[in-house]
PDB file of C-alpha atoms in Angstrom:
ATOM      1  CA  MET A  25       0.000   0.000   0.000  1.00 97.00           C
ATOM      2  CA  LYS A  26       1.514   3.282  -1.125  1.00 98.00           C
ATOM      3  CA  LEU A  27       1.419   6.339   1.121  1.00 98.00           C
ATOM      4  CA  THR A  28      -0.075   9.048  -1.077  1.00 97.00           C
ATOM      5  CA  PHE A  29      -0.002  12.772  -0.401  1.00 94.00           C
ATOM      6  CA  PHE A  30       0.656  16.011  -2.266  1.00 91.00           C
ATOM      7  CA  GLU A  31       4.285  16.343  -3.324  1.00 90.00           C
ATOM      8  CA  GLY A  32       4.977  19.610  -5.103  1.00 81.00           C
ATOM      9  CA  GLU A  33       8.098  21.428  -6.240  1.00 80.00           C
ATOM     10  CA  ALA A  34       8.305  23.109  -2.836  1.00 75.00           C
ATOM     11  CA  PRO A  35       7.685  20.769   0.105  1.00 78.00           C
ATOM     12  CA  ASN A  36       4.550  21.459   2.119  1.00 83.00           C
ATOM     13  CA  PHE A  37       4.839  20.764   5.855  1.00 84.00           C
ATOM     14  CA  GLY A  38       1.186  19.741   6.169  1.00 85.00           C
ATOM     15  CA  ASP A  39       1.651  17.023   3.570  1.00 91.00           C
ATOM     16  CA  GLU A  40       5.192  15.991   4.475  1.00 91.00           C
ATOM     17  CA  ILE A  41       4.125  15.078   8.026  1.00 93.00           C
ATOM     18  CA  ASN A  42       2.521  11.996   6.490  1.00 96.00           C
ATOM     19  CA  ARG A  43       5.938  10.359   6.113  1.00 93.00           C
ATOM     20  CA  THR A  44       6.850  10.633   9.794  1.00 93.00           C
ATOM     21  CA  MET A  45       3.415  10.113  11.256  1.00 95.00           C
ATOM     22  CA  TRP A  46       2.229   7.050   9.356  1.00 97.00           C
ATOM     23  CA  ASN A  47       5.620   5.323   9.397  1.00 94.00           C
ATOM     24  CA  HIS A  48       5.473   5.574  13.184  1.00 95.00           C
ATOM     25  CA  LEU A  49       1.787   4.642  13.635  1.00 96.00           C
ATOM     26  CA  LEU A  50       1.510   1.772  11.159  1.00 97.00           C
ATOM     27  CA  PRO A  51       3.297  -1.576  11.423  1.00 97.00           C
ATOM     28  CA  ARG A  52       6.667  -1.869   9.695  1.00 95.00           C
ATOM     29  CA  GLY A  53       6.168  -3.016   6.112  1.00 95.00           C
ATOM     30  CA  PHE A  54       2.523  -1.920   5.927  1.00 97.00           C
ATOM     31  CA  LEU A  55       3.407   0.885   3.531  1.00 97.00           C
ATOM     32  CA  ASP A  56       5.331   0.140   0.360  1.00 97.00           C
ATOM     33  CA  GLU A  57       5.471   1.407  -3.214  1.00 96.00           C
ATOM     34  CA  ASP A  58       2.624  -0.782  -4.544  1.00 97.00           C
ATOM     35  CA  ASP A  59       0.333   1.805  -6.099  1.00 96.00           C
ATOM     36  CA  SER A  60      -2.541  -0.620  -6.637  1.00 98.00           C
ATOM     37  CA  ASP A  61      -3.584   0.350  -3.085  1.00 98.00           C
ATOM     38  CA  LEU A  62      -3.252   3.988  -2.003  1.00 98.00           C
ATOM     39  CA  PHE A  63      -3.207   5.152   1.610  1.00 98.00           C
ATOM     40  CA  LEU A  64      -4.580   8.715   1.811  1.00 98.00           C
ATOM     41  CA  GLY A  65      -3.872  10.492   5.098  1.00 96.00           C
ATOM     42  CA  ALA A  66      -3.376  14.138   6.016  1.00 96.00           C
ATOM     43  CA  GLY A  67      -3.936  16.788   3.376  1.00 93.00           C
ATOM     44  CA  SER A  68      -6.454  18.061   0.835  1.00 93.00           C
ATOM     45  CA  ILE A  69      -5.850  15.109  -1.467  1.00 94.00           C
ATOM     46  CA  LEU A  70      -9.252  13.714  -2.385  1.00 96.00           C
ATOM     47  CA  TRP A  71      -8.966  14.486  -6.086  1.00 92.00           C
ATOM     48  CA  HIS A  72     -10.761  13.101  -9.117  1.00 91.00           C
ATOM     49  CA  TYR A  73      -7.469  12.389 -10.895  1.00 90.00           C
ATOM     50  CA  LEU A  74      -6.189   9.713  -8.528  1.00 94.00           C
ATOM     51  CA  PRO A  75      -5.755   6.434 -10.447  1.00 94.00           C
ATOM     52  CA  LYS A  76      -9.180   4.945 -11.158  1.00 93.00           C
ATOM     53  CA  ARG A  77      -8.033   1.328 -10.834  1.00 95.00           C
ATOM     54  CA  ALA A  78      -6.240   1.784  -7.517  1.00 98.00           C
ATOM     55  CA  ARG A  79      -8.098   1.052  -4.300  1.00 98.00           C
ATOM     56  CA  LYS A  80      -8.032   4.208  -2.189  1.00 98.00           C
ATOM     57  CA  PHE A  81      -8.109   4.025   1.608  1.00 98.00           C
ATOM     58  CA  VAL A  82      -9.043   7.366   3.201  1.00 98.00           C
ATOM     59  CA  MET A  83      -7.838   8.085   6.733  1.00 97.00           C
ATOM     60  CA  GLY A  84      -8.709  11.676   7.614  1.00 97.00           C
ATOM     61  CA  SER A  85      -8.056  13.334   4.244  1.00 97.00           C
ATOM     62  CA  GLY A  86      -9.871  16.407   3.013  1.00 96.00           C
ATOM     63  CA  PHE A  87     -11.320  17.743  -0.213  1.00 96.00           C
ATOM     64  CA  GLY A  88      -9.789  21.136  -0.938  1.00 89.00           C
ATOM     65  CA  GLY A  89     -11.513  21.911  -4.213  1.00 89.00           C
ATOM     66  CA  TYR A  90      -8.292  21.667  -6.248  1.00 86.00           C
ATOM     67  CA  SER A  91     -10.128  19.388  -8.682  1.00 89.00           C
ATOM     68  CA  THR A  92     -13.693  18.364  -9.285  1.00 93.00           C
ATOM     69  CA  PRO A  93     -14.955  15.976  -6.608  1.00 95.00           C
ATOM     70  CA  PRO A  94     -14.052  12.354  -7.241  1.00 95.00           C
ATOM     71  CA  ASP A  95     -16.755   9.711  -7.682  1.00 94.00           C
ATOM     72  CA  MET A  96     -16.621   8.184  -4.220  1.00 94.00           C
ATOM     73  CA  ARG A  97     -19.191   5.547  -5.215  1.00 93.00           C
ATOM     74  CA  ASP A  98     -17.183   3.931  -8.024  1.00 94.00           C
ATOM     75  CA  GLY A  99     -16.153   1.000  -5.804  1.00 96.00           C
ATOM     76  CA  SER A 100     -12.502   1.990  -5.433  1.00 97.00           C
ATOM     77  CA  TRP A 101     -12.905   4.208  -2.358  1.00 98.00           C
ATOM     78  CA  HIS A 102     -12.784   2.868   1.205  1.00 98.00           C
ATOM     79  CA  VAL A 103     -13.417   5.723   3.617  1.00 98.00           C
ATOM     80  CA  SER A 104     -12.664   5.263   7.303  1.00 98.00           C
ATOM     81  CA  TRP A 105     -13.099   8.977   8.005  1.00 98.00           C
ATOM     82  CA  VAL A 106     -12.635  12.378   6.365  1.00 98.00           C
ATOM     83  CA  ARG A 107     -11.332  15.691   7.674  1.00 97.00           C
ATOM     84  CA  GLY A 108     -14.627  17.445   8.301  1.00 97.00           C
ATOM     85  CA  PRO A 109     -18.253  18.129   7.419  1.00 97.00           C
ATOM     86  CA  ILE A 110     -17.492  20.228   4.327  1.00 97.00           C
ATOM     87  CA  THR A 111     -15.466  17.372   2.830  1.00 97.00           C
ATOM     88  CA  ALA A 112     -18.262  14.914   3.613  1.00 98.00           C
ATOM     89  CA  GLU A 113     -20.859  17.222   2.079  1.00 97.00           C
ATOM     90  CA  ARG A 114     -18.858  17.973  -1.084  1.00 96.00           C
ATOM     91  CA  LEU A 115     -18.200  14.255  -1.644  1.00 97.00           C
ATOM     92  CA  ASN A 116     -21.755  13.147  -0.803  1.00 96.00           C
ATOM     93  CA  LEU A 117     -20.563  11.044   2.113  1.00 97.00           C
ATOM     94  CA  ASP A 118     -22.359  10.209   5.322  1.00 97.00           C
ATOM     95  CA  PRO A 119     -21.721  13.167   7.674  1.00 97.00           C
ATOM     96  CA  ARG A 120     -20.835  10.688  10.428  1.00 97.00           C
ATOM     97  CA  LEU A 121     -17.607  10.010   8.479  1.00 98.00           C
ATOM     98  CA  SER A 122     -16.426  13.576   9.167  1.00 97.00           C
ATOM     99  CA  ILE A 123     -14.274  13.274  12.263  1.00 96.00           C
ATOM    100  CA  CYS A 124     -11.104  15.393  12.028  1.00 96.00           C
ATOM    101  CA  ASP A 125      -7.910  15.935  10.089  1.00 95.00           C
ATOM    102  CA  ALA A 126      -5.561  12.965  10.287  1.00 96.00           C
ATOM    103  CA  ALA A 127      -2.833  15.340  11.472  1.00 94.00           C
ATOM    104  CA  ILE A 128      -4.331  15.152  14.961  1.00 95.00           C
ATOM    105  CA  LEU A 129      -2.411  11.867  15.188  1.00 95.00           C
ATOM    106  CA  LEU A 130       0.835  13.845  15.366  1.00 93.00           C
ATOM    107  CA  ARG A 131       0.168  13.862  19.107  1.00 93.00           C
ATOM    108  CA  GLU A 132       1.041  10.161  19.077  1.00 94.00           C
ATOM    109  CA  THR A 133       4.168  10.618  16.969  1.00 93.00           C
ATOM    110  CA  PRO A 134       7.601  11.276  18.480  1.00 91.00           C
ATOM    111  CA  LEU A 135       8.983  14.458  16.968  1.00 85.00           C
ATOM    112  CA  PRO A 136      12.451  16.000  17.257  1.00 83.00           C
ATOM    113  CA  ALA A 137      12.938  18.291  20.246  1.00 86.00           C
ATOM    114  CA  PRO A 138      12.773  21.992  19.401  1.00 84.00           C
ATOM    115  CA  SER A 139      16.100  23.773  19.139  1.00 87.00           C
ATOM    116  CA  PRO A 140      16.778  25.949  22.186  1.00 90.00           C
ATOM    117  CA  LYS A 141      18.299  28.519  19.803  1.00 90.00           C
ATOM    118  CA  VAL A 142      14.971  29.109  18.037  1.00 84.00           C
ATOM    119  CA  ARG A 143      12.536  31.283  19.981  1.00 80.00           C
ATOM    120  CA  SER A 144       9.836  31.280  17.320  1.00 79.00           C
ATOM    121  CA  ALA A 145       9.391  30.038  13.784  1.00 81.00           C
ATOM    122  CA  PHE A 146       7.481  31.135  10.710  1.00 82.00           C
ATOM    123  CA  MET A 147       6.125  28.749   8.113  1.00 81.00           C
ATOM    124  CA  PRO A 148       4.775  30.357   4.915  1.00 81.00           C
ATOM    125  CA  HIS A 149       2.209  28.591   2.777  1.00 78.00           C
ATOM    126  CA  PHE A 150       3.930  26.241   0.347  1.00 75.00           C
ATOM    127  CA  GLU A 151       2.685  28.230  -2.648  1.00 77.00           C
ATOM    128  CA  SER A 152       4.433  31.390  -1.438  1.00 82.00           C
ATOM    129  CA  VAL A 153       7.586  29.919   0.096  1.00 79.00           C
ATOM    130  CA  MET A 154       9.621  30.419  -3.103  1.00 80.00           C
ATOM    131  CA  ARG A 155       8.359  33.964  -3.764  1.00 84.00           C
ATOM    132  CA  GLY A 156       8.835  35.839  -0.509  1.00 86.00           C
ATOM    133  CA  ASP A 157      11.853  37.302   1.224  1.00 90.00           C
ATOM    134  CA  TRP A 158      10.893  35.473   4.389  1.00 87.00           C
ATOM    135  CA  GLU A 159      14.133  36.102   6.244  1.00 86.00           C
ATOM    136  CA  LYS A 160      13.593  39.837   5.923  1.00 90.00           C
ATOM    137  CA  ALA A 161       9.886  39.540   6.772  1.00 88.00           C
ATOM    138  CA  CYS A 162      10.723  37.630   9.946  1.00 86.00           C
ATOM    139  CA  ALA A 163      13.404  40.137  10.929  1.00 86.00           C
ATOM    140  CA  LEU A 164      10.837  42.921  10.674  1.00 86.00           C
TER     141      LEU A 164
END
């Protein structure tokens, strides 16, 4: 089962957390590169252009409107839960499947200790990270 999340030119923290989180929470060897089964976790990744033939297992993903809604009734979707009520509504799913974003599971994931040298941090949206002079903005 292949861990599937948005991977753009600039990394997006909200999507990249999938690597750390699911590799910690799931048994070793559960995830692999077999794209006949897709594991969809944190992120706005419920798109209509995911492979039609692949079985898609949804664990807290959201629909962000970046594509038209996928046909969740085509037999390839297995939804444990989705991010929230708007996702459930847009995808014509039972509202009881709207629980929360999968990223809430970060609480159960060991993360590196914060650096004592860093008092605060700024994380721009992934679409603007390459365009801004963020070092100067933070200094201001």
